[in-house]
Coordinates of N, CA and C in Angstrom, one line a residue:
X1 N 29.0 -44.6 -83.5 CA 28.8 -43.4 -84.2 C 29.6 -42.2 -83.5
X2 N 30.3 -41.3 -84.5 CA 30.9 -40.5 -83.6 C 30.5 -39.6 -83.8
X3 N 30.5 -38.6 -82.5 CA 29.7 -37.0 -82.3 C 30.2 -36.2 -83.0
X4 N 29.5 -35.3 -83.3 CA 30.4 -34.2 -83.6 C 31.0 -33.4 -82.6
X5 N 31.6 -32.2 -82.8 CA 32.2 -31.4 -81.9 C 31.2 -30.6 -81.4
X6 N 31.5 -30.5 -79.6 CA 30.1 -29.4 -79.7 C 31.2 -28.5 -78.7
X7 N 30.4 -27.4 -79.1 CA 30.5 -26.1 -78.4 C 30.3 -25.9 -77.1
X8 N 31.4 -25.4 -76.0 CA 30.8 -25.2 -75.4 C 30.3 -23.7 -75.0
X9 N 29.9 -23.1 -74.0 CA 29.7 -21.9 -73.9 C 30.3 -21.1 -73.8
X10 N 30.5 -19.6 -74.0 CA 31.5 -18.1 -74.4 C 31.9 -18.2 -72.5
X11 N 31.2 -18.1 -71.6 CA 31.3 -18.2 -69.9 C 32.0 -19.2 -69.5
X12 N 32.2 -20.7 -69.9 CA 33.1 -21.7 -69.5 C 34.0 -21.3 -69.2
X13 N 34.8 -21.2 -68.0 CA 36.3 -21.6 -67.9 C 36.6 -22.4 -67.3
X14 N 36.0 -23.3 -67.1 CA 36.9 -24.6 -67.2 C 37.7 -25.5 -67.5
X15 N 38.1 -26.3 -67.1 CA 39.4 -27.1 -67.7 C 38.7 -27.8 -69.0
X16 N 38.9 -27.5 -70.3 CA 38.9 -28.3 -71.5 C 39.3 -29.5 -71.9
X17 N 39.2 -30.7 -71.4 CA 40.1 -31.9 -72.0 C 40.0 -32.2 -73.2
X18 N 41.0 -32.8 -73.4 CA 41.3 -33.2 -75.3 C 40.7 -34.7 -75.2
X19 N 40.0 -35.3 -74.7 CA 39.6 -36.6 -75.0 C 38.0 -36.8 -74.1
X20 N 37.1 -37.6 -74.5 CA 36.5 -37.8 -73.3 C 36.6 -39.4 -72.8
X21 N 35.2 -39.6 -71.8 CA 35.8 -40.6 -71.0 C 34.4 -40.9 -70.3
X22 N 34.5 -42.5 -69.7 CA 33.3 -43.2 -69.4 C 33.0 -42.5 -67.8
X23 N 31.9 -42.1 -67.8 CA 31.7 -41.5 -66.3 C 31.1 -42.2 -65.6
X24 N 30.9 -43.0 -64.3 CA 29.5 -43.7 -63.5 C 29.1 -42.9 -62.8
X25 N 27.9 -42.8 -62.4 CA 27.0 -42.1 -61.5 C 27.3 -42.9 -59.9
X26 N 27.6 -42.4 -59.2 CA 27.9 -43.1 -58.0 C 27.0 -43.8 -57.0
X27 N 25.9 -42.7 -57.4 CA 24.5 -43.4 -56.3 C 23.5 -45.1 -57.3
X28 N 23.6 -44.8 -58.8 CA 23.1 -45.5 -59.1 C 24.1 -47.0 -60.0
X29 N 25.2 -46.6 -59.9 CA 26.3 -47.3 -60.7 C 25.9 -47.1 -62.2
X30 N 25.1 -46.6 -62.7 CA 25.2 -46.5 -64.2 C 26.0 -45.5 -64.9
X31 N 26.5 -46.2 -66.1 CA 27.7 -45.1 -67.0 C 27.3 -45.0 -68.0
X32 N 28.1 -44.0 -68.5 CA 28.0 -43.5 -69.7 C 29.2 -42.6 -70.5
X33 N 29.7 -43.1 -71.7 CA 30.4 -42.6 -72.3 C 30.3 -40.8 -73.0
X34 N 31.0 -40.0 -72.4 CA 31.3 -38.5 -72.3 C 32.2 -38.0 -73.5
X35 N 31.8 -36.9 -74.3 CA 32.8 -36.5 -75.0 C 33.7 -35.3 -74.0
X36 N 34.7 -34.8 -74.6 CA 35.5 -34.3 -74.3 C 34.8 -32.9 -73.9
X37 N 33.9 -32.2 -74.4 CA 33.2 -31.0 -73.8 C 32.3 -31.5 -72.6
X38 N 31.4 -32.4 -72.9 CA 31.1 -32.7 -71.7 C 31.2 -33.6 -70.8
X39 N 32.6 -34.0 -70.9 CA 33.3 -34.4 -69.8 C 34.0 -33.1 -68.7
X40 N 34.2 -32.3 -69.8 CA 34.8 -31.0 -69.3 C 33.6 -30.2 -68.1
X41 N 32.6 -29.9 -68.7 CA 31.1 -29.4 -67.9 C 30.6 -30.0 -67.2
X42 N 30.9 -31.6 -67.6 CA 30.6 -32.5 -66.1 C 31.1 -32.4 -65.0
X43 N 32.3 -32.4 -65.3 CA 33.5 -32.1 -64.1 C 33.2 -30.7 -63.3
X44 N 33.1 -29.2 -64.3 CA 32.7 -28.3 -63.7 C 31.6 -28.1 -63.0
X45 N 30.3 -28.8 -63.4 CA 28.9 -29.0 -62.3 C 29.2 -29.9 -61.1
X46 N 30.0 -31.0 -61.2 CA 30.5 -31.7 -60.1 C 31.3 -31.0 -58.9
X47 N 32.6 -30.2 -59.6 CA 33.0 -29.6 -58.6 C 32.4 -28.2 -58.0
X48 N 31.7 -27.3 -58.7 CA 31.0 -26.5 -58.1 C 30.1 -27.1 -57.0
X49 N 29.4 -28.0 -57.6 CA 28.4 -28.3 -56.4 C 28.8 -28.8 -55.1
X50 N 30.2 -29.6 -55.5 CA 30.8 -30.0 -54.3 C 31.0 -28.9 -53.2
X51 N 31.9 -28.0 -54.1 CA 32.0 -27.1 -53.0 C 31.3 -26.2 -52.8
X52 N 30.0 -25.9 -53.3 CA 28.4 -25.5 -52.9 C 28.4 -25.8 -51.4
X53 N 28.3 -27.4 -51.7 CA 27.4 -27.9 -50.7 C 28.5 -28.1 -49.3
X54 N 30.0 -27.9 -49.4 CA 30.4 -27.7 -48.3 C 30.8 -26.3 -47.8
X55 N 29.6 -25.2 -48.3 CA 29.7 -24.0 -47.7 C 30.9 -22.9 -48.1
X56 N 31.9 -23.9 -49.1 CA 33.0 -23.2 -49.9 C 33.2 -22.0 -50.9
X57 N 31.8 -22.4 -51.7 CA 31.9 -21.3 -52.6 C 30.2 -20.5 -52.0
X58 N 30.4 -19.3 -52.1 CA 29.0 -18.3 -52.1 C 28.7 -17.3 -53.2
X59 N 29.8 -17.4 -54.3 CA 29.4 -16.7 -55.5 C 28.5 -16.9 -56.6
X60 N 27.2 -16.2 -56.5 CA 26.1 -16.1 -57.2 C 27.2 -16.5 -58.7
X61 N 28.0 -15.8 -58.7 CA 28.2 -16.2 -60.3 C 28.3 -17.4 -60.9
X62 N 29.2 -18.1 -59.4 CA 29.7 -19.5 -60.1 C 28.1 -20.2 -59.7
X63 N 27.4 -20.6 -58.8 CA 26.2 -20.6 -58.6 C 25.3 -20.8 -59.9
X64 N 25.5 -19.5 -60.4 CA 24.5 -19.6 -61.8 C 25.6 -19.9 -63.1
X65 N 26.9 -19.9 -62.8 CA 27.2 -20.8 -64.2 C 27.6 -22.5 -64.0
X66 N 27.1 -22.7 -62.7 CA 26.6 -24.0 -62.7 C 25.2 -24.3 -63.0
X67 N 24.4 -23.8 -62.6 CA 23.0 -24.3 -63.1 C 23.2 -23.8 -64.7
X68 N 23.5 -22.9 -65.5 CA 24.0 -22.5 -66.9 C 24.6 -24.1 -67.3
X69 N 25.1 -24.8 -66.7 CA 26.0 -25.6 -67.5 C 25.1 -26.7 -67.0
X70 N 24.1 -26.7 -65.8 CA 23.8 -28.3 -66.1 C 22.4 -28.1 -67.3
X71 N 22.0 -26.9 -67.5 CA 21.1 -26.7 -68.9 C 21.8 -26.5 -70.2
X72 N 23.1 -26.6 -70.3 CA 23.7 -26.8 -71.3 C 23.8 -28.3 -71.7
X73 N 24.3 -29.2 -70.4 CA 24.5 -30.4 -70.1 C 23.1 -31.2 -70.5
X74 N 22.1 -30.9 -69.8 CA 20.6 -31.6 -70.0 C 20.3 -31.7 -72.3
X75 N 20.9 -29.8 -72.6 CA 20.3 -30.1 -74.0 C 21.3 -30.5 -74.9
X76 N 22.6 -30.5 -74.4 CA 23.4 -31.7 -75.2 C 23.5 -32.6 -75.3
X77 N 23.0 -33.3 -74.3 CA 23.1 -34.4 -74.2 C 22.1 -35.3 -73.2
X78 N 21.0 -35.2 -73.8 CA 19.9 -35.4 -72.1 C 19.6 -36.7 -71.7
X79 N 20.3 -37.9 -72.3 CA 20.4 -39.1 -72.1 C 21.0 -39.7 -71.0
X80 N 22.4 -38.6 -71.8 CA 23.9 -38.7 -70.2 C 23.4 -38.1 -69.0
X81 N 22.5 -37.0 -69.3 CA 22.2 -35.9 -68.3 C 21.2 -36.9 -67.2
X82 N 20.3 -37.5 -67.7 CA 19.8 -38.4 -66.7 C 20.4 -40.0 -66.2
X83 N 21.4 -40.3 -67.0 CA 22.1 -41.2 -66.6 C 22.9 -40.1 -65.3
X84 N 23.3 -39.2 -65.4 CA 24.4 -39.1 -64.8 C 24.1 -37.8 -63.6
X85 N 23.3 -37.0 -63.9 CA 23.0 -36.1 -63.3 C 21.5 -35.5 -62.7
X86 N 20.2 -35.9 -63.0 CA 18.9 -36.0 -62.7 C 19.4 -36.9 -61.5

């Protein structure tokens, strides 16, 4: 069944891909197939937190448009979201 197109938010700047793509969770090996917006938002919560958590980034903004995107992430799609991100 194919998705429709979703929206992502007016605050995204992130990289938009034209396709999506199968993601694995690395701690638990389970995957799950991504569309192209949120493949895009996945990538942006991944790399923000990455560099969160190595003391790289300290801006409240990016900060809160990552938690913004993993509550966009959870109500798009809250299947992937706990496959991939809970």
């Amino acid at each position: 069944m194919e998705k429709t197109k979703q929206e992502l938010p007016k605050w995204f700047k992130g990289q938009l891909y034209d396709k999506g793509e199968e993601v694995t969770n690395p701690f638990s090996g389970q995957s799950y197939e991504l569309t192209a917006e949120e493949l895009s938002m996945y990538d942006f919560i991944i790399g923000a937190n990455n560099l969160a958590e190595r003391g790289l980034i300290t801006s409240p903004k990016i900060i809160n448009d990552m938690r913004k995107g993993i509550t966009w992430f959870r109500k798009n799609n809250p299947e992937a979201y706990y496959v991939l991100l809970d």
